[in-house]
Amino acid sequence: MNRFFNHAEVYHGDAFLMDYSDQTNSARGVEIYPTKPVDIAAMHIHNPTLLSYWIVNLEQHVDFFRKADGSIVSNCEALLASQGVTCPWMLLVELKYGLEKNAKKNTKLAKDQLLDTLDFLVTKNVVTHKSHHFYLLFVHRILLLLEL
């Protein structure tokens, strides 16, 4: 994986994925850590068997998703891929934080981002449709607004 993504990391335990974009007006974006954050809801990758896997914050690889015309392919936030197993897998993750009224729109957008990412990974010869078992995961975190 590090042939394609120079910021790819190997994890052996749990991981927490979060997107600070909305919370910080894009001053921060997607972040991945081995410990749970205290300031934002995060997706938890629970790995009790300590399986080794690649994890890639795709926001750190904008140029990888640049097309010949200079535009950027719609892509998801993170990629996780098995390391050293006989039955390879890849998980693509898209996180959305938003109001319940936007859930339907966010679901379609997330689906498109996940599929566009997979298609582009195939186009760039990172994977083939037969090289891995693919899992596409969309996590929608509903933000609650309380009116007092």
Backbone as CSV, one residue per row, in Angstrom:
resi,resn,N_x,N_y,N_z,CA_x,CA_y,CA_z,C_x,C_y,C_z
1,MET,0.827,-1.198,0.000,0.000,0.000,0.000,0.867,1.256,0.000
2,ASN,2.015,1.183,0.651,2.866,2.371,0.702,3.532,2.680,-0.633
3,ARG,3.403,1.779,-1.609,3.851,2.098,-2.974,2.998,3.203,-3.581
4,PHE,1.742,3.237,-3.195,0.794,4.196,-3.754,0.536,5.378,-2.822
5,PHE,0.621,5.126,-1.526,0.271,6.140,-0.528,1.424,6.273,0.469
6,ASN,2.187,7.362,0.362,3.369,7.498,1.215,3.041,7.752,2.679
7,HIS,1.783,8.062,3.000,1.387,8.243,4.391,0.647,7.017,4.933
8,ALA,0.692,5.902,4.216,0.047,4.677,4.697,0.759,4.198,5.956
9,GLU,-0.016,3.754,6.913,0.537,3.255,8.165,0.060,1.832,8.405
10,VAL,0.868,1.060,9.091,0.461,-0.279,9.501,-0.001,-0.196,10.945
11,TYR,-1.201,-0.672,11.189,-1.744,-0.751,12.540,-1.829,-2.221,12.933
12,HIS,-1.710,-2.473,14.226,-1.820,-3.836,14.750,-2.924,-3.926,15.800
13,GLY,-3.515,-2.819,16.125,-4.556,-2.790,17.148,-5.739,-1.971,16.675
14,ASP,-6.412,-1.351,17.613,-7.589,-0.553,17.300,-7.200,0.745,16.591
15,ALA,-8.180,1.322,15.917,-8.006,2.624,15.279,-9.294,3.412,15.445
16,PHE,-9.154,4.712,15.495,-10.304,5.610,15.589,-10.214,6.606,14.447
17,LEU,-11.298,6.691,13.665,-11.360,7.598,12.520,-12.380,8.684,12.819
18,MET,-11.985,9.934,12.575,-12.898,11.040,12.793,-12.656,12.130,11.767
19,ASP,-13.690,12.941,11.543,-13.578,14.044,10.592,-13.946,15.339,11.306
20,TYR,-12.959,16.187,11.477,-13.140,17.457,12.176,-13.578,18.587,11.246
21,SER,-13.790,18.321,9.980,-14.052,19.389,9.004,-15.189,20.322,9.426
22,ASP,-16.353,19.766,9.735,-17.498,20.601,10.106,-17.264,21.311,11.427
23,GLN,-16.695,20.604,12.367,-16.497,21.126,13.717,-15.495,22.281,13.752
24,THR,-14.554,22.310,12.791,-13.488,23.317,12.819,-13.478,24.226,11.589
25,ASN,-14.579,24.256,10.837,-14.627,25.031,9.593,-13.461,24.672,8.680
26,SER,-13.163,23.389,8.602,-12.113,22.821,7.741,-10.686,23.187,8.158
27,ALA,-10.501,23.746,9.355,-9.144,23.980,9.839,-8.450,22.636,10.076
28,ARG,-9.236,21.643,10.451,-8.756,20.259,10.581,-9.684,19.404,9.733
29,GLY,-9.221,18.244,9.356,-10.043,17.347,8.551,-10.089,15.959,9.160
30,VAL,-9.882,14.958,8.328,-9.897,13.573,8.777,-8.623,13.296,9.567
31,GLU,-8.789,12.639,10.693,-7.658,12.239,11.515,-7.863,10.808,11.973
32,ILE,-6.764,10.084,12.113,-6.808,8.680,12.508,-5.806,8.485,13.640
33,TYR,-6.276,7.878,14.726,-5.420,7.656,15.895,-5.662,6.265,16.477
34,PRO,-4.691,5.770,17.230,-4.880,4.476,17.897,-5.652,4.592,19.213
35,THR,-5.937,5.815,19.661,-6.688,6.013,20.895,-7.927,6.858,20.626
36,LYS,-8.926,6.672,21.459,-10.207,7.358,21.286,-10.078,8.855,21.595
37,PRO,-10.588,9.695,20.697,-10.553,11.138,20.963,-11.600,11.501,22.018
38,VAL,-11.373,12.598,22.703,-12.328,13.031,23.726,-13.217,14.173,23.241
39,ASP,-12.898,14.730,22.070,-13.600,15.934,21.632,-14.530,15.749,20.439
40,ILE,-14.676,14.506,19.945,-15.529,14.280,18.778,-15.910,12.803,18.726
41,ALA,-17.065,12.524,18.150,-17.463,11.127,17.932,-16.563,10.534,16.845
42,ALA,-16.168,9.290,17.033,-15.253,8.651,16.094,-15.734,7.249,15.759
43,MET,-15.371,6.807,14.580,-15.615,5.418,14.216,-14.490,4.582,14.817
44,HIS,-14.860,3.506,15.506,-13.888,2.666,16.194,-13.681,1.373,15.402
45,ILE,-12.462,1.141,14.972,-12.086,-0.148,14.378,-11.576,-1.000,15.531
46,HIS,-12.350,-1.978,15.916,-12.018,-2.845,17.044,-11.253,-4.054,16.510
47,ASN,-10.059,-4.270,17.004,-9.176,-5.314,16.483,-8.605,-6.159,17.632
48,PRO,-9.464,-6.978,18.263,-8.996,-7.745,19.427,-7.967,-8.826,19.080
49,THR,-7.896,-9.266,17.839,-6.930,-10.304,17.452,-5.592,-9.723,17.025
50,LEU,-5.486,-8.391,17.031,-4.252,-7.675,16.678,-3.764,-8.008,15.264
51,LEU,-4.705,-8.145,14.370,-4.422,-8.356,12.955,-3.694,-7.130,12.402
52,SER,-2.667,-7.331,11.608,-1.965,-6.214,10.969,-2.747,-5.747,9.743
53,TYR,-2.875,-4.444,9.596,-3.581,-3.896,8.438,-3.032,-2.517,8.114
54,TRP,-3.164,-2.178,6.840,-2.806,-0.843,6.377,-3.960,0.093,6.675
55,ILE,-3.646,1.334,6.998,-4.676,2.354,7.127,-4.162,3.622,6.441
56,VAL,-5.010,4.217,5.627,-4.615,5.387,4.836,-5.662,6.480,5.001
57,ASN,-5.227,7.646,5.433,-6.068,8.827,5.458,-6.009,9.403,4.048
58,LEU,-7.068,9.229,3.286,-7.038,9.637,1.878,-6.995,11.147,1.693
59,GLU,-7.350,11.919,2.708,-7.209,13.381,2.613,-5.746,13.791,2.482
60,GLN,-4.845,12.946,2.906,-3.413,13.237,2.804,-2.859,12.887,1.426
61,HIS,-3.724,12.439,0.526,-3.275,11.990,-0.795,-4.128,12.596,-1.906
62,VAL,-4.369,13.879,-1.803,-5.205,14.569,-2.788,-4.641,14.400,-4.197
63,ASP,-3.339,14.509,-4.350,-2.745,14.405,-5.690,-2.958,13.037,-6.329
64,PHE,-3.073,12.000,-5.530,-3.331,10.673,-6.074,-4.651,10.655,-6.836
65,PHE,-5.628,11.421,-6.365,-6.964,11.433,-6.957,-7.145,12.525,-8.013
66,ARG,-6.058,13.128,-8.442,-6.119,14.173,-9.469,-6.196,13.526,-10.859
67,LYS,-7.179,13.965,-11.636,-7.330,13.470,-13.005,-6.441,14.283,-13.948
68,ALA,-6.334,13.826,-15.187,-5.485,14.483,-16.187,-5.879,15.949,-16.395
69,ASP,-7.177,16.250,-16.253,-7.630,17.629,-16.462,-7.430,18.515,-15.222
70,GLY,-6.862,17.944,-14.157,-6.590,18.700,-12.950,-7.666,18.609,-11.888
71,SER,-8.834,18.115,-12.265,-9.909,17.983,-11.274,-9.627,16.795,-10.350
72,ILE,-10.290,16.798,-9.216,-10.100,15.756,-8.213,-11.287,14.800,-8.252
73,VAL,-10.986,13.518,-8.271,-12.029,12.490,-8.222,-12.664,12.515,-6.833
74,SER,-13.968,12.463,-6.802,-14.678,12.353,-5.538,-14.173,11.097,-4.827
75,ASN,-13.800,11.230,-3.565,-13.270,10.063,-2.854,-13.705,10.067,-1.404
76,CYS,-13.547,8.912,-0.771,-13.920,8.775,0.631,-12.761,9.172,1.535
77,GLU,-12.953,9.022,2.846,-11.972,9.517,3.798,-10.825,8.563,4.097
78,ALA,-11.130,7.282,4.171,-10.094,6.355,4.624,-10.174,5.021,3.902
79,LEU,-9.031,4.380,3.871,-8.882,3.064,3.275,-8.158,2.186,4.292
80,LEU,-8.701,1.027,4.544,-8.043,0.027,5.377,-7.885,-1.214,4.521
81,ALA,-6.752,-1.869,4.612,-6.520,-3.061,3.793,-5.701,-4.072,4.586
82,SER,-6.037,-5.326,4.370,-5.333,-6.396,5.070,-3.868,-6.412,4.681
83,GLN,-3.089,-6.982,5.547,-1.658,-7.113,5.284,-1.262,-8.558,5.582
84,GLY,-0.719,-9.235,4.574,-0.176,-10.567,4.780,-1.192,-11.639,5.095
85,VAL,-2.354,-11.601,4.464,-3.356,-12.652,4.670,-3.638,-13.348,3.348
86,THR,-4.140,-14.562,3.416,-4.406,-15.331,2.190,-5.684,-14.894,1.490
87,CYS,-6.574,-14.232,2.209,-7.825,-13.751,1.615,-7.892,-12.235,1.827
88,PRO,-7.254,-11.449,0.938,-7.151,-10.000,1.137,-8.502,-9.290,1.152
89,TRP,-8.587,-8.255,1.956,-9.793,-7.434,2.034,-9.400,-5.953,2.030
90,MET,-10.370,-5.148,1.665,-10.191,-3.696,1.700,-11.500,-3.070,2.162
91,LEU,-11.379,-2.134,3.092,-12.521,-1.400,3.618,-12.351,0.068,3.268
92,LEU,-13.335,0.629,2.593,-13.359,2.067,2.304,-14.381,2.701,3.233
93,VAL,-14.013,3.831,3.839,-14.850,4.455,4.862,-15.158,5.899,4.491
94,GLU,-16.426,6.250,4.608,-16.867,7.640,4.447,-17.626,8.030,5.708
95,LEU,-17.222,9.131,6.318,-17.861,9.638,7.526,-18.634,10.902,7.192
96,LYS,-19.833,11.003,7.724,-20.631,12.228,7.566,-21.163,12.618,8.937
97,TYR,-21.016,13.871,9.270,-21.599,14.426,10.480,-22.621,15.432,9.991
98,GLY,-23.847,15.318,10.432,-24.814,16.268,9.920,-26.148,16.184,10.603
99,LEU,-27.028,17.044,10.174,-28.382,17.081,10.708,-29.202,15.952,10.097
100,GLU,-30.181,15.500,10.848,-31.026,14.405,10.384,-31.709,14.742,9.049
101,LYS,-32.074,15.996,8.867,-32.754,16.392,7.634,-31.864,16.206,6.395
102,ASN,-30.539,16.134,6.589,-29.609,15.956,5.472,-29.180,14.509,5.264
103,ALA,-29.729,13.596,6.045,-29.285,12.196,6.003,-29.475,11.572,4.618
104,LYS,-30.592,11.817,3.979,-30.848,11.216,2.669,-29.844,11.723,1.629
105,LYS,-29.632,13.024,1.599,-28.666,13.621,0.671,-27.254,13.100,0.970
106,ASN,-26.902,13.044,2.255,-25.579,12.563,2.646,-25.367,11.100,2.267
107,THR,-26.425,10.301,2.360,-26.311,8.882,2.011,-25.981,8.719,0.543
108,LYS,-26.657,9.443,-0.335,-26.358,9.349,-1.765,-24.946,9.846,-2.054
109,LEU,-24.570,10.959,-1.454,-23.230,11.510,-1.647,-22.163,10.520,-1.180
110,ALA,-22.374,9.915,-0.015,-21.409,8.955,0.523,-21.286,7.730,-0.385
111,LYS,-22.409,7.240,-0.861,-22.383,6.078,-1.775,-21.565,6.408,-3.015
112,ASP,-21.803,7.577,-3.591,-21.060,7.995,-4.779,-19.565,8.116,-4.482
113,GLN,-19.224,8.697,-3.335,-17.812,8.854,-2.970,-17.126,7.493,-2.810
114,LEU,-17.796,6.558,-2.162,-17.225,5.227,-1.953,-17.014,4.505,-3.282
115,LEU,-18.023,4.539,-4.142,-17.911,3.854,-5.430,-16.891,4.530,-6.337
116,ASP,-16.844,5.869,-6.322,-15.843,6.591,-7.120,-14.432,6.248,-6.655
117,THR,-14.248,6.132,-5.357,-12.940,5.776,-4.817,-12.532,4.392,-5.293
118,LEU,-13.425,3.430,-5.160,-13.112,2.065,-5.595,-12.797,2.027,-7.086
119,ASP,-13.606,2.672,-7.888,-13.367,2.694,-9.339,-12.001,3.302,-9.663
120,PHE,-11.645,4.368,-8.967,-10.367,5.026,-9.241,-9.191,4.153,-8.796
121,LEU,-9.339,3.454,-7.674,-8.286,2.534,-7.226,-8.051,1.433,-8.254
122,VAL,-9.111,0.988,-8.889,-8.995,-0.020,-9.956,-8.326,0.606,-11.174
123,THR,-8.761,1.804,-11.555,-8.174,2.507,-12.701,-6.670,2.727,-12.523
124,LYS,-6.256,3.044,-11.300,-4.837,3.312,-11.008,-4.052,2.020,-10.707
125,ASN,-4.698,0.874,-10.888,-4.067,-0.441,-10.679,-3.581,-0.677,-9.254
126,VAL,-4.248,-0.072,-8.289,-3.954,-0.359,-6.888,-4.530,-1.732,-6.539
127,VAL,-5.719,-1.993,-7.052,-6.414,-3.264,-6.858,-7.139,-3.622,-8.142
128,THR,-7.622,-4.848,-8.211,-8.562,-5.250,-9.262,-9.845,-5.678,-8.555
129,HIS,-10.899,-5.820,-9.323,-12.166,-6.232,-8.720,-12.084,-7.637,-8.133
130,LYS,-11.080,-8.407,-8.528,-10.954,-9.781,-8.033,-9.824,-9.953,-7.024
131,SER,-9.045,-8.920,-6.767,-7.873,-9.069,-5.898,-8.208,-9.050,-4.405
132,HIS,-9.342,-8.466,-4.038,-9.718,-8.306,-2.640,-11.214,-8.543,-2.467
133,HIS,-11.610,-8.790,-1.231,-13.014,-8.667,-0.844,-13.171,-7.205,-0.446
134,PHE,-14.128,-6.524,-1.016,-14.297,-5.092,-0.768,-15.498,-4.825,0.128
135,TYR,-15.303,-3.917,1.039,-16.363,-3.483,1.945,-16.403,-1.964,1.896
136,LEU,-17.603,-1.425,1.703,-17.799,0.019,1.642,-18.656,0.409,2.835
137,LEU,-18.152,1.298,3.665,-18.834,1.642,4.908,-19.095,3.139,4.968
138,PHE,-20.351,3.469,5.182,-20.766,4.856,5.370,-21.273,5.004,6.804
139,VAL,-20.691,5.931,7.543,-21.101,6.196,8.917,-21.673,7.606,8.958
140,HIS,-22.928,7.712,9.364,-23.567,9.022,9.455,-23.834,9.330,10.912
141,ARG,-23.205,10.349,11.406,-23.369,10.769,12.799,-24.345,11.932,12.803
142,ILE,-25.514,11.735,13.420,-26.531,12.780,13.480,-26.170,13.786,14.568
143,LEU,-26.143,15.041,14.208,-25.899,16.108,15.166,-27.257,16.596,15.679
144,LEU,-27.377,16.680,16.952,-28.643,17.123,17.548,-28.551,18.594,17.906
145,LEU,-29.559,19.326,17.517,-29.627,20.742,17.876,-30.740,20.916,18.909
146,LEU,-30.403,21.492,20.002,-31.396,21.753,21.038,-31.743,23.229,21.040
147,GLU,-33.016,23.490,20.946,-33.460,24.888,21.005,-33.977,25.152,22.396
148,LEU,-33.460,26.170,23.031,-33.893,26.504,24.401,-34.728,27.752,24.417
